[in-house]
Amino acid sequence: MDIQQIPSAIDPSQHQVGLVHIGLGAFHRAHQAMYLEKTLAQHGGDWMIASANIRSNYQLVEQLKAANYSYPVVEYTDSQHLVVREIKAIKQAFFAKDQQERQRLLAQMSTTSTKIVTLTVTEKGYYLSPSSGDLLLENPAVLHDIQHPDDPKTALGLIVNALKQRRAQGLPAFAVLSCDNMPHNGIRTKNAVLGMASAQDSSLATWIEAEVAFPSSMVDRIVPALSADDLQKIEADTGITTPTVVKCEAFCQWVVEDNFPLGRPQWESAGVQMVQDVSIYETMKLRMLNGSHSLLAYLGQLAGYQTVAHAMENTTVRAFLEHYMQQEVAPTLPTCKPQELMAYSQQLLTRFENDSLQHQLSQIAMDGSQKLPQRWLSGLIEQQQKQASSAATELGIAGWLFYIQQAAQQKTSINDPLEAELFALVLAQYSNSFELVSACLAQQDVFPPIMMTNRSLITRLASLFDALQRKESLLDLMQSACRSTNNNH
């Protein structure tokens, strides 16, 4: 086995905190913290990270404190080639569900040294309607922060409160950088923060709109949740037993809109792409990588697979994803060169085949109602308007609805903020699948209204749903989708 060890080259005592990060999970530790580690090693500066969890995983915060915030990242190119990287870029951590810790976090966000606040709170952490992009003002967590602005419990409430404190002290506003998989994540974060601020204090909202930068970013690295088997494998491969270890693929990418009024780390020296417009990169990644992942999550599980790499061993599954990326997604990305898209799709298929990651399809399947509008539905609508086939995407939608129905019938959670509404939809009495699909597409929290009026689309989705209920071979259905031509619409 080929193992490369890279010790940390920074002395945390020589650097102060310059960034606050909300969402102290495995992805943050393998991605943003890794880039900061490389940047600090080259250039120094006061750009250490103060990271916080605000709802769960108190244990991780305590484990990091006990390890003096040093932890290993194990990067697998495949099961025989890996790099063990020591990371020390996090200087402190908070568990902000605790009120005292929350006040310490707010104090750090409100201090002069904090110039950027970054986020990995997943799509649902922004409390935005997936279809309209508006803040869900009736959500209990949002309502709490509107009514108790000085005791916030959401990331949005924390940001608004810290900005309010900075404004009161005459301090300039920090930049807010979303690192979550959402299209135009800077704009969406701004909408969410302004929605929260407007509901609290209109003058504060006006100040935030004028003073706060919300750059967009695109992040890419596959970082699976660790299972007991993963921990055993890491110990067998490397001897590492520390509970804070992170496992990920070797590939890593970060594209950031360069808009930081108070300055920023020299990220580009660590390989970050600093650009004027992130949208081309994010749309390509959301539709190709994340869209393919979601197809695997639902159809792969229905076909009996548990991990991405296991599903990719099937040549029909691989051909299905290749068809989806090249025939259904590529035409919706006209600003990208065809050869660039071809190379990217082949690179993704190779990454999916990485046999060392054990990336669970059940993990990818979570929060489908929040993910699918940007991963599948926006591209599907573009294809529909061109009278072009979206057979693979349509099979994915039918598979998602069938997946929800099975979970509802078996009373197993799908880990989705709209779980109750979706379960009620698929369990209601319908005379046929056309009615069931119509009712689901009327769920405007997920589906754009234009889909609800497309009878031929509903008919095709109902037919696929029926085929899944009849337990027709999923592999046959995938092959049929690959044979679809642009003439069937």
C-alpha positions as semicolon CSV with decimal commas, in nm:
position;residue;x (nm);y (nm);z (nm)
1;M;0,000;0,000;0,000
2;D;0,125;0,347;-0,093
3;I;0,080;0,592;0,200
4;Q;0,208;0,950;0,200
5;Q;0,224;1,137;0,534
6;I;0,197;1,519;0,532
7;P;0,244;1,674;0,879
8;S;0,104;2,019;0,953
9;A;0,347;2,303;0,879
10;I;0,175;2,567;1,093
11;D;0,207;2,677;1,455
12;P;-0,146;2,775;1,565
13;S;-0,009;2,999;1,841
14;Q;0,133;3,229;1,572
15;H;-0,203;3,294;1,402
16;Q;-0,526;3,452;1,525
17;V;-0,883;3,373;1,419
18;G;-0,997;3,552;1,103
19;L;-1,284;3,327;0,995
20;V;-1,584;3,190;1,177
21;H;-1,740;2,876;1,031
22;I;-2,090;2,746;1,112
23;G;-2,136;2,375;1,045
24;L;-1,843;2,184;1,194
25;G;-1,885;1,859;1,002
26;A;-1,660;1,624;0,811
27;F;-1,695;1,819;0,487
28;H;-1,575;2,146;0,640
29;R;-1,277;1,972;0,800
30;A;-1,177;1,798;0,475
31;H;-1,239;2,098;0,249
32;Q;-1,227;2,459;0,374
33;A;-1,000;2,377;0,670
34;M;-0,764;2,184;0,441
35;Y;-0,736;2,482;0,204
36;L;-0,672;2,717;0,499
37;E;-0,405;2,478;0,630
38;K;-0,220;2,499;0,297
39;T;-0,262;2,878;0,276
40;L;-0,139;2,944;0,631
41;A;0,162;2,716;0,574
42;Q;0,267;2,930;0,277
43;H;0,171;3,281;0,382
44;G;0,092;3,290;0,754
45;G;-0,150;3,561;0,865
46;D;-0,441;3,578;1,108
47;W;-0,678;3,347;0,920
48;M;-0,732;3,062;1,164
49;I;-1,087;2,925;1,190
50;A;-1,331;2,930;1,482
51;S;-1,585;2,658;1,396
52;A;-1,922;2,593;1,552
53;N;-2,196;2,336;1,557
54;I;-2,527;2,494;1,647
55;R;-2,769;2,200;1,673
56;S;-2,594;1,865;1,711
57;N;-2,264;1,678;1,756
58;Y;-2,146;1,816;2,089
59;Q;-1,916;1,513;2,105
60;L;-1,711;1,623;1,803
61;V;-1,650;1,967;1,956
62;E;-1,526;1,803;2,277
63;Q;-1,307;1,555;2,086
64;L;-1,145;1,835;1,886
65;K;-1,078;2,035;2,203
66;A;-0,917;1,729;2,364
67;A;-0,690;1,689;2,058
68;N;-0,588;2,059;2,061
69;Y;-0,784;2,097;1,735
70;S;-0,538;1,882;1,541
71;Y;-0,690;1,599;1,335
72;P;-0,599;1,374;1,039
73;V;-0,762;1,375;0,695
74;V;-0,715;1,050;0,502
75;E;-0,742;1,111;0,126
76;Y;-0,801;0,795;-0,079
77;T;-0,721;0,793;-0,451
78;D;-0,831;0,428;-0,432
79;S;-0,803;0,150;-0,175
80;Q;-0,427;0,118;-0,233
81;H;-0,315;0,482;-0,259
82;L;-0,373;0,736;0,018
83;V;-0,242;1,055;0,174
84;V;-0,266;1,125;0,548
85;R;-0,275;1,501;0,603
86;E;-0,251;1,663;0,948
87;I;-0,476;1,969;0,984
88;K;-0,433;2,241;1,250
89;A;-0,620;2,530;1,084
90;I;-0,907;2,525;1,338
91;K;-0,812;2,727;1,647
92;Q;-1,129;2,688;1,852
93;A;-1,470;2,522;1,838
94;F;-1,808;2,598;1,993
95;F;-2,119;2,392;2,058
96;A;-2,364;2,679;2,024
97;K;-2,676;2,489;2,128
98;D;-2,552;2,573;2,478
99;Q;-2,648;2,933;2,558
100;Q;-2,315;3,025;2,713
101;E;-2,124;2,884;2,415
102;R;-2,364;3,064;2,181
103;Q;-2,277;3,396;2,341
104;R;-1,904;3,316;2,306
105;L;-1,960;3,238;1,938
106;L;-2,148;3,565;1,888
107;A;-1,867;3,753;2,064
108;Q;-1,615;3,599;1,821
109;M;-1,834;3,687;1,520
110;S;-1,870;4,043;1,650
111;T;-1,502;4,111;1,707
112;T;-1,282;4,315;1,471
113;S;-1,058;4,021;1,380
114;T;-1,343;3,820;1,221
115;K;-1,355;3,923;0,857
116;I;-1,542;3,631;0,698
117;V;-1,819;3,397;0,816
118;T;-1,852;3,072;0,619
119;L;-2,132;2,816;0,624
120;T;-2,190;2,446;0,562
121;V;-2,535;2,396;0,709
122;T;-2,690;2,200;0,414
123;E;-2,976;2,334;0,205
124;K;-3,231;2,304;0,485
125;G;-3,019;2,523;0,718
126;Y;-3,114;2,831;0,513
127;Y;-3,489;2,781;0,567
128;L;-3,570;2,879;0,210
129;S;-3,857;2,747;0,001
130;P;-3,681;2,520;-0,255
131;S;-3,901;2,647;-0,538
132;S;-3,948;3,020;-0,460
133;G;-3,626;3,090;-0,268
134;D;-3,817;3,291;-0,005
135;L;-3,745;3,260;0,367
136;L;-3,992;3,027;0,540
137;L;-4,118;3,281;0,793
138;E;-4,360;3,034;0,955
139;N;-4,089;2,777;1,027
140;P;-4,066;2,734;1,409
141;A;-3,687;2,790;1,418
142;V;-3,713;3,103;1,202
143;L;-4,008;3,227;1,408
144;H;-3,807;3,177;1,728
145;D;-3,519;3,391;1,597
146;I;-3,756;3,665;1,479
147;Q;-3,922;3,678;1,821
148;H;-3,596;3,632;2,020
149;P;-3,330;3,810;1,812
150;D;-3,078;3,817;2,098
151;D;-3,098;3,441;2,158
152;P;-3,069;3,304;1,803
153;K;-3,071;2,933;1,726
154;T;-3,030;2,930;1,347
155;A;-2,722;3,021;1,145
156;L;-2,923;3,306;0,993
157;G;-3,019;3,441;1,335
158;L;-2,658;3,423;1,453
159;I;-2,535;3,614;1,146
160;V;-2,802;3,884;1,182
161;N;-2,735;3,923;1,555
162;A;-2,356;3,948;1,505
163;L;-2,400;4,203;1,226
164;K;-2,635;4,403;1,451
165;Q;-2,365;4,408;1,722
166;R;-2,098;4,517;1,473
167;R;-2,321;4,794;1,342
168;A;-2,384;4,916;1,698
169;Q;-2,007;4,918;1,767
170;G;-1,931;5,101;1,442
171;L;-1,738;4,799;1,306
172;P;-1,742;4,709;0,936
173;A;-1,946;4,408;0,827
174;F;-1,785;4,068;0,770
175;A;-1,842;3,888;0,438
176;V;-2,074;3,585;0,442
177;L;-1,960;3,291;0,227
178;S;-2,189;2,993;0,172
179;C;-2,008;2,665;0,100
180;D;-2,328;2,464;0,050
181;N;-2,447;2,292;-0,266
182;M;-2,703;2,547;-0,386
183;P;-2,710;2,738;-0,714
184;H;-2,629;3,107;-0,664
185;N;-2,562;3,025;-0,299
186;G;-2,443;3,381;-0,232
187;I;-2,770;3,530;-0,355
188;R;-2,974;3,270;-0,168
189;T;-2,781;3,332;0,153
190;K;-2,835;3,706;0,112
191;N;-3,211;3,649;0,063
192;A;-3,226;3,435;0,376
193;V;-3,026;3,678;0,592
194;L;-3,221;3,981;0,465
195;G;-3,548;3,794;0,519
196;M;-3,453;3,731;0,882
197;A;-3,322;4,087;0,934
198;S;-3,630;4,248;0,773
199;A;-3,860;4,056;1,006
200;Q;-3,660;4,187;1,305
201;D;-3,559;4,544;1,214
202;S;-3,601;4,707;0,872
203;S;-3,318;4,959;0,931
204;L;-3,079;4,671;1,010
205;A;-3,187;4,496;0,689
206;T;-3,114;4,815;0,492
207;W;-2,767;4,836;0,649
208;I;-2,693;4,468;0,574
209;E;-2,803;4,506;0,213
210;A;-2,569;4,803;0,170
211;E;-2,268;4,676;0,368
212;V;-2,247;4,296;0,356
213;A;-2,082;4,100;0,073
214;F;-2,235;3,761;-0,003
215;P;-1,995;3,599;-0,254
216;S;-2,099;3,269;-0,414
217;S;-1,884;2,959;-0,411
218;M;-1,879;2,608;-0,554
219;V;-1,736;2,325;-0,344
220;D;-1,650;1,975;-0,460
221;R;-1,508;1,685;-0,264
222;I;-1,674;1,355;-0,179
223;V;-1,658;1,318;0,201
224;P;-1,872;1,024;0,317
225;A;-2,009;0,989;0,668
226;L;-1,784;0,750;0,862
227;S;-1,916;0,408;0,958
228;A;-1,766;0,166;1,209
229;D;-1,631;-0,032;0,911
230;D;-1,462;0,283;0,775
231;L;-1,291;0,346;1,109
232;Q;-1,166;-0,015;1,116
233;K;-1,037;0,016;0,758
234;I;-0,857;0,345;0,837
235;E;-0,697;0,185;1,145
236;A;-0,590;-0,119;0,941
237;D;-0,447;0,101;0,663
238;T;-0,282;0,375;0,870
239;G;-0,285;0,283;1,239
240;I;-0,496;0,595;1,310
241;T;-0,754;0,548;1,588
242;T;-0,838;0,911;1,666
243;P;-1,218;0,964;1,657
244;T;-1,183;1,299;1,475
245;V;-1,034;1,141;1,162
246;V;-1,194;1,239;0,829
247;K;-1,200;1,018;0,519
248;C;-1,241;1,158;0,167
249;E;-1,144;1,123;-0,196
250;A;-0,818;1,271;-0,327
251;F;-1,000;1,512;-0,563
252;C;-1,080;1,857;-0,424
253;Q;-1,209;2,179;-0,583
254;W;-1,323;2,518;-0,456
255;V;-1,433;2,803;-0,683
256;V;-1,497;3,135;-0,503
257;E;-1,634;3,468;-0,623
258;D;-1,366;3,721;-0,529
259;N;-1,564;3,971;-0,320
260;F;-1,423;4,022;0,032
261;P;-1,423;4,389;0,139
262;L;-1,219;4,325;0,458
263;G;-0,964;4,105;0,284
264;R;-0,924;3,730;0,258
265;P;-0,662;3,453;0,281
266;Q;-0,443;3,397;-0,028
267;W;-0,650;3,091;-0,111
268;E;-0,537;3,081;-0,475
269;S;-0,191;2,969;-0,363
270;A;-0,358;2,654;-0,224
271;G;-0,540;2,584;-0,549
272;V;-0,867;2,771;-0,492
273;Q;-1,007;2,923;-0,813
274;M;-1,086;3,290;-0,739
275;V;-1,323;3,411;-1,013
276;Q;-1,571;3,685;-1,099
277;D;-1,861;3,448;-1,175
278;V;-1,911;3,109;-1,011
279;S;-2,242;3,023;-1,182
280;I;-2,099;2,822;-1,473
281;Y;-1,903;2,596;-1,235
282;E;-2,186;2,553;-0,986
283;T;-2,451;2,465;-1,246
284;M;-2,221;2,212;-1,412
285;K;-2,138;2,050;-1,078
286;L;-2,492;2,054;-0,936
287;R;-2,647;1,898;-1,245
288;M;-2,368;1,657;-1,338
289;L;-2,215;1,539;-1,009
290;N;-2,496;1,602;-0,762
291;G;-2,768;1,515;-1,012
292;S;-2,596;1,183;-1,087
293;H;-2,553;1,119;-0,715
294;S;-2,926;1,170;-0,659
295;L;-3,010;0,931;-0,944
296;L;-2,787;0,673;-0,777
297;A;-2,935;0,749;-0,433
298;Y;-3,292;0,653;-0,524
299;L;-3,262;0,420;-0,825
300;G;-2,948;0,254;-0,689
301;Q;-3,114;0,175;-0,356
302;L;-3,426;0,047;-0,534
303;A;-3,195;-0,179;-0,739
304;G;-3,046;-0,319;-0,418
305;Y;-2,717;-0,128;-0,396
306;Q;-2,591;0,043;-0,081
307;T;-2,287;0,241;-0,196
308;V;-2,193;0,452;-0,498
309;A;-1,893;0,236;-0,592
310;H;-2,094;-0,088;-0,567
311;A;-2,364;0,050;-0,799
312;M;-2,096;0,168;-1,043
313;E;-1,972;-0,192;-1,086
314;N;-2,287;-0,250;-1,293
315;T;-2,219;-0,149;-1,654
316;T;-2,588;-0,061;-1,711
317;V;-2,585;0,183;-1,417
318;R;-2,262;0,339;-1,542
319;A;-2,400;0,377;-1,897
320;F;-2,720;0,527;-1,755
321;L;-2,527;0,798;-1,567
322;E;-2,310;0,866;-1,871
323;H;-2,625;0,908;-2,082
324;Y;-2,779;1,140;-1,821
325;M;-2,471;1,365;-1,807
326;Q;-2,394;1,380;-2,179
327;Q;-2,744;1,369;-2,331
328;E;-2,961;1,545;-2,070
329;V;-2,730;1,776;-1,872
330;A;-2,467;1,881;-2,128
331;P;-2,728;2,046;-2,359
332;T;-2,835;2,269;-2,065
333;L;-2,477;2,402;-2,024
334;P;-2,421;2,592;-2,351
335;T;-2,146;2,814;-2,205
336;C;-1,921;2,510;-2,150
337;K;-1,719;2,357;-2,432
338;P;-1,840;2,007;-2,535
339;Q;-1,493;1,857;-2,483
340;E;-1,480;2,014;-2,133
341;L;-1,815;1,854;-2,042
342;M;-1,707;1,520;-2,187
343;A;-1,385;1,526;-1,984
344;Y;-1,572;1,631;-1,668
345;S;-1,831;1,354;-1,703
346;Q;-1,559;1,091;-1,752
347;Q;-1,370;1,227;-1,451
348;L;-1,689;1,200;-1,241
349;L;-1,750;0,839;-1,345
350;T;-1,395;0,754;-1,238
351;R;-1,446;0,930;-0,904
352;F;-1,774;0,743;-0,846
353;E;-1,586;0,415;-0,902
354;N;-1,344;0,488;-0,614
355;D;-1,375;0,163;-0,418
356;S;-1,232;0,305;-0,095
357;L;-1,500;0,558;-0,003
358;Q;-1,803;0,339;0,081
359;H;-2,024;0,642;0,011
360;Q;-2,367;0,535;0,134
361;L;-2,658;0,598;-0,103
362;S;-2,884;0,648;0,201
363;Q;-2,669;0,948;0,303
364;I;-2,705;1,107;-0,042
365;A;-3,082;1,040;-0,041
366;M;-3,145;1,268;0,260
367;D;-3,322;1,603;0,208
368;G;-3,435;1,519;-0,146
369;S;-3,704;1,788;-0,146
370;Q;-3,433;2,050;-0,091
371;K;-3,183;1,911;-0,342
372;L;-3,384;1,802;-0,646
373;P;-3,506;2,146;-0,768
374;Q;-3,149;2,254;-0,850
375;R;-3,006;1,909;-0,931
376;W;-3,280;1,780;-1,166
377;L;-3,579;2,005;-1,210
378;S;-3,421;2,325;-1,347
379;G;-3,242;2,124;-1,618
380;L;-3,552;1,916;-1,689
381;I;-3,758;2,230;-1,758
382;E;-3,492;2,360;-1,998
383;Q;-3,497;2,027;-2,183
384;Q;-3,879;2,025;-2,193
385;Q;-3,885;2,373;-2,344
386;K;-3,655;2,249;-2,622
387;Q;-3,875;1,941;-2,679
388;A;-3,574;1,729;-2,583
389;S;-3,576;1,399;-2,398
390;S;-3,523;1,384;-2,021
391;A;-3,595;1,015;-1,983
392;A;-3,320;0,951;-1,725
393;T;-3,429;1,247;-1,512
394;E;-3,793;1,138;-1,537
395;L;-3,701;0,787;-1,420
396;G;-3,522;0,954;-1,128
397;I;-3,833;1,155;-1,031
398;A;-4,055;0,846;-1,052
399;G;-3,794;0,658;-0,847
400;W;-3,790;0,932;-0,583
401;L;-4,171;0,925;-0,550
402;F;-4,168;0,543;-0,529
403;Y;-3,886;0,560;-0,272
404;I;-4,097;0,800;-0,062
405;Q;-4,405;0,578;-0,093
406;Q;-4,213;0,269;0,016
407;A;-4,068;0,454;0,316
408;A;-4,412;0,590;0,409
409;Q;-4,568;0,244;0,392
410;Q;-4,286;0,093;0,598
411;K;-4,290;0,390;0,838
412;T;-3,915;0,454;0,795
413;S;-3,782;0,810;0,796
414;I;-3,641;0,964;0,476
415;N;-3,462;1,244;0,670
416;D;-3,634;1,525;0,481
417;P;-3,779;1,851;0,621
418;L;-4,095;1,789;0,413
419;E;-4,124;1,425;0,522
420;A;-4,470;1,461;0,681
421;E;-4,616;1,641;0,378
422;L;-4,458;1,398;0,130
423;F;-4,573;1,091;0,324
424;A;-4,928;1,229;0,337
425;L;-4,920;1,288;-0,040
426;V;-4,806;0,938;-0,138
427;L;-5,033;0,761;0,113
428;A;-5,355;0,940;0,008
429;Q;-5,618;0,745;-0,186
430;Y;-5,594;0,787;-0,565
431;S;-5,777;0,605;-0,841
432;N;-5,455;0,576;-1,045
433;S;-5,089;0,679;-1,063
434;F;-5,166;0,978;-1,286
435;E;-5,361;1,130;-0,995
436;L;-5,085;1,047;-0,747
437;V;-4,813;1,204;-0,963
438;S;-5,035;1,508;-1,029
439;A;-5,086;1,558;-0,656
440;C;-4,711;1,532;-0,591
441;L;-4,621;1,776;-0,869
442;A;-4,868;2,022;-0,716
443;Q;-4,635;2,039;-0,412
444;Q;-4,495;2,380;-0,503
445;D;-4,242;2,372;-0,220
446;V;-4,056;2,130;-0,449
447;F;-4,190;2,135;-0,805
448;P;-4,211;2,445;-1,027
449;P;-4,575;2,520;-1,132
450;I;-4,493;2,462;-1,501
451;M;-4,450;2,089;-1,435
452;M;-4,798;2,055;-1,288
453;T;-4,959;2,160;-1,618
454;N;-4,756;1,928;-1,841
455;R;-4,994;1,635;-1,899
456;S;-4,758;1,437;-2,122
457;L;-4,484;1,460;-1,856
458;I;-4,727;1,346;-1,584
459;T;-4,838;1,057;-1,807
460;R;-4,477;0,942;-1,856
461;L;-4,398;0,975;-1,485
462;A;-4,714;0,778;-1,394
463;S;-4,617;0,504;-1,640
464;L;-4,269;0,479;-1,485
465;F;-4,419;0,481;-1,134
466;D;-4,650;0,193;-1,235
467;A;-4,351;0,002;-1,374
468;L;-4,165;0,042;-1,045
469;Q;-4,470;-0,072;-0,849
470;R;-4,493;-0,381;-1,072
471;K;-4,129;-0,449;-0,975
472;E;-4,013;-0,426;-1,336
473;S;-3,635;-0,451;-1,369
474;L;-3,475;-0,118;-1,289
475;L;-3,185;-0,204;-1,514
476;D;-3,429;-0,258;-1,804
477;L;-3,588;0,080;-1,729
478;M;-3,242;0,243;-1,728
479;Q;-3,156;0,086;-2,063
480;S;-3,488;0,207;-2,202
481;A;-3,411;0,562;-2,084
482;C;-3,072;0,547;-2,259
483;R;-3,246;0,450;-2,585
484;S;-3,478;0,751;-2,567
485;T;-3,446;0,999;-2,851
486;N;-3,546;1,357;-2,888
487;N;-3,849;1,249;-3,087
488;N;-4,053;1,116;-2,799
489;H;-4,172;1,457;-2,674
